[in-house]
Coordinates of C-alpha atoms in Angstrom, one line a residue:
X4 CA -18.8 -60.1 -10.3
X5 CA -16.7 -59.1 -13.8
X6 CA -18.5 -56.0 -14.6
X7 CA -20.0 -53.9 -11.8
X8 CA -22.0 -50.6 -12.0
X9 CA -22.8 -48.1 -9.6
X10 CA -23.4 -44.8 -9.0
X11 CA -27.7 -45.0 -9.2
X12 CA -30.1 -43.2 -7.4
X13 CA -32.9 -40.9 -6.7
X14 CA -32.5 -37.3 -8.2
X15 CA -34.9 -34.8 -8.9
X16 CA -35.5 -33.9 -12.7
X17 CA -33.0 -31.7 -14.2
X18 CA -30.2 -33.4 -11.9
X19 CA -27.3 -35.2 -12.3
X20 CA -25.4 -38.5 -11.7
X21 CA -22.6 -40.3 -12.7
X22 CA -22.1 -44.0 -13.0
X23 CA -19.4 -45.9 -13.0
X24 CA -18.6 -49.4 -14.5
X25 CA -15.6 -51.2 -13.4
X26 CA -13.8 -54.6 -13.2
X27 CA -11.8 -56.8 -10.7
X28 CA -11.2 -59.3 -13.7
X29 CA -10.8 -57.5 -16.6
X30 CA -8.7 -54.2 -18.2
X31 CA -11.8 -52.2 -19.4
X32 CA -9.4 -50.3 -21.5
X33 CA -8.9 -53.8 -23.6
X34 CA -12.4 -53.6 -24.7
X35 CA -15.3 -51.5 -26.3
X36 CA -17.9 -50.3 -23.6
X37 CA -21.4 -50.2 -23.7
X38 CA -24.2 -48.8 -20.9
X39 CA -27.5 -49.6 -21.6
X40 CA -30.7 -49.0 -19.4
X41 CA -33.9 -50.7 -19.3
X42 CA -37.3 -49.2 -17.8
X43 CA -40.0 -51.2 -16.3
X44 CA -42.3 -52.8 -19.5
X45 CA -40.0 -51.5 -21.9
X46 CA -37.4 -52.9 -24.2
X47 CA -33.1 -52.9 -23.2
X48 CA -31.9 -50.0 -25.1
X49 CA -28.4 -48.9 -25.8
X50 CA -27.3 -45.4 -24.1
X51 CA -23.7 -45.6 -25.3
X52 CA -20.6 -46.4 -26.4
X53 CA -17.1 -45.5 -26.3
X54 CA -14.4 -47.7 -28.3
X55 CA -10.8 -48.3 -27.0
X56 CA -8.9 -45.5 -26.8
X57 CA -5.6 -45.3 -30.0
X58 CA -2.3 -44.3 -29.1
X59 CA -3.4 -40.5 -28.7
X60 CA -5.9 -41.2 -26.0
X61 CA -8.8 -40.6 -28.4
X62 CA -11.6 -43.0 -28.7
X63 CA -15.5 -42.6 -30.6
X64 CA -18.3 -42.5 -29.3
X65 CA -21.9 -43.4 -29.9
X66 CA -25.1 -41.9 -28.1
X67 CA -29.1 -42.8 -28.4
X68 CA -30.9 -39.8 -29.6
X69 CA -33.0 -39.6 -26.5
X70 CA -30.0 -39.3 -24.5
X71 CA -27.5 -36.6 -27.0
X72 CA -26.3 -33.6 -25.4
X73 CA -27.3 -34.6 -21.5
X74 CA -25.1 -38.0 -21.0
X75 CA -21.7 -38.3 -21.7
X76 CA -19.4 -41.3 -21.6
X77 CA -15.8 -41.2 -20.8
X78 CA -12.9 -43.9 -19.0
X79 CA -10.3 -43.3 -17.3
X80 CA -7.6 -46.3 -17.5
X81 CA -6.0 -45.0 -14.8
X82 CA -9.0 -46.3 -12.3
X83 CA -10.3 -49.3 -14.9
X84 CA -13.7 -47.1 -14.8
X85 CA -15.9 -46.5 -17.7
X86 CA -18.4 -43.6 -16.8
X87 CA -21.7 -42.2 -17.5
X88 CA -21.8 -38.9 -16.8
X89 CA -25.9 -38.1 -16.7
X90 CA -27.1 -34.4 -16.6
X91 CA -30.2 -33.0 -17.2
X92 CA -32.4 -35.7 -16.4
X93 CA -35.8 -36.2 -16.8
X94 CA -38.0 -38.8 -15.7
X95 CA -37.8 -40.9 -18.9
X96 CA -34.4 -41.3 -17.8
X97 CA -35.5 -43.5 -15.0
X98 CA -34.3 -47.3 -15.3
X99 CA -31.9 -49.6 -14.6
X100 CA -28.7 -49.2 -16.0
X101 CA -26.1 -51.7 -16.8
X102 CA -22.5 -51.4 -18.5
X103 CA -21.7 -54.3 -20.5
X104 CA -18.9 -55.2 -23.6
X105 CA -18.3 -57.8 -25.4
X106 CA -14.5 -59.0 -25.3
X107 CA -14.0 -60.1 -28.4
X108 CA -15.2 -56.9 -30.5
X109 CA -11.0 -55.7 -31.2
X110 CA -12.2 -52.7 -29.2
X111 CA -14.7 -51.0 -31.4
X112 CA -18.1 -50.4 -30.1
X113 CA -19.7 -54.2 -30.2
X114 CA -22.9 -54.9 -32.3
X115 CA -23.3 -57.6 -29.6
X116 CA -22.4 -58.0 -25.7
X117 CA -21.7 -61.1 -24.2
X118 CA -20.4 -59.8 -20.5
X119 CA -22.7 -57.9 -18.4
X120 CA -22.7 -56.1 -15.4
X121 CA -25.6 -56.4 -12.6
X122 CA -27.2 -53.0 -12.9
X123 CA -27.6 -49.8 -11.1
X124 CA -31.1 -48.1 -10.4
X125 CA -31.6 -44.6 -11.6
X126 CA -34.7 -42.3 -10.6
X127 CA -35.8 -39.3 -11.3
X128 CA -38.8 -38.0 -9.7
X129 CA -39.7 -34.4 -7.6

């Protein structure tokens, strides 16, 4: 496995969880990161993105609307973890999540992703 998420479950609405996304074969820090979910009959969407970070540790950021001000990405290099920090979820939220990058995007948020990881169920329901 090069990419591997984790970190799904079940959670009631309003809840929280955090995935992770890391790597045995690769330095996540090299590359732009992407999570994306998809729900059963419904298109892949995008969730986020975070770029690689510059010399000051800072690195942007990029959200879907439906998720803006609940989900939060962050990595850590440290760990070789890219994160996505979930709260306030609802049961819209509920898919399969995958983290994904594409390694030749020089570290800016890809417009396409060639290297995925396997997925991680998320559920919300009371």
């Amino acid at each position: 496995v090069q990419l591997q998420a984790s970190g799904g479950g079940l959670v009631q609405p309003g809840g929280s969880l955090r995935l992770s996304c890391t790597s045995s074969g690769y330095t996540l820090d090299y590359y732009g990161m992407g999570w994306f979910r998809q729900a059963p009959g419904k298109e892949r969407e995008e969730v986020s993105c975070a770029s690689t970070s510059d010399d000051t540790g800072f690195y942007s950021t990029t959200y879907a609307d439906s998720v803006k001000g609940r989900f939060t990405i962050s990595r850590d290099a440290a760990t070789n973890t890219v994160y996505l920090q979930m709260d306030s979820l609802k049961p819209e939220d509920t898919a399969v999540y995958y983290c994904a990058t594409d390694r030749t995007s020089g570290g800016q948020c890809p417009t396409r992703y060639e290297l995925w990881g396997q997925g991680t169920q998320v559920t919300v329901s009371s």
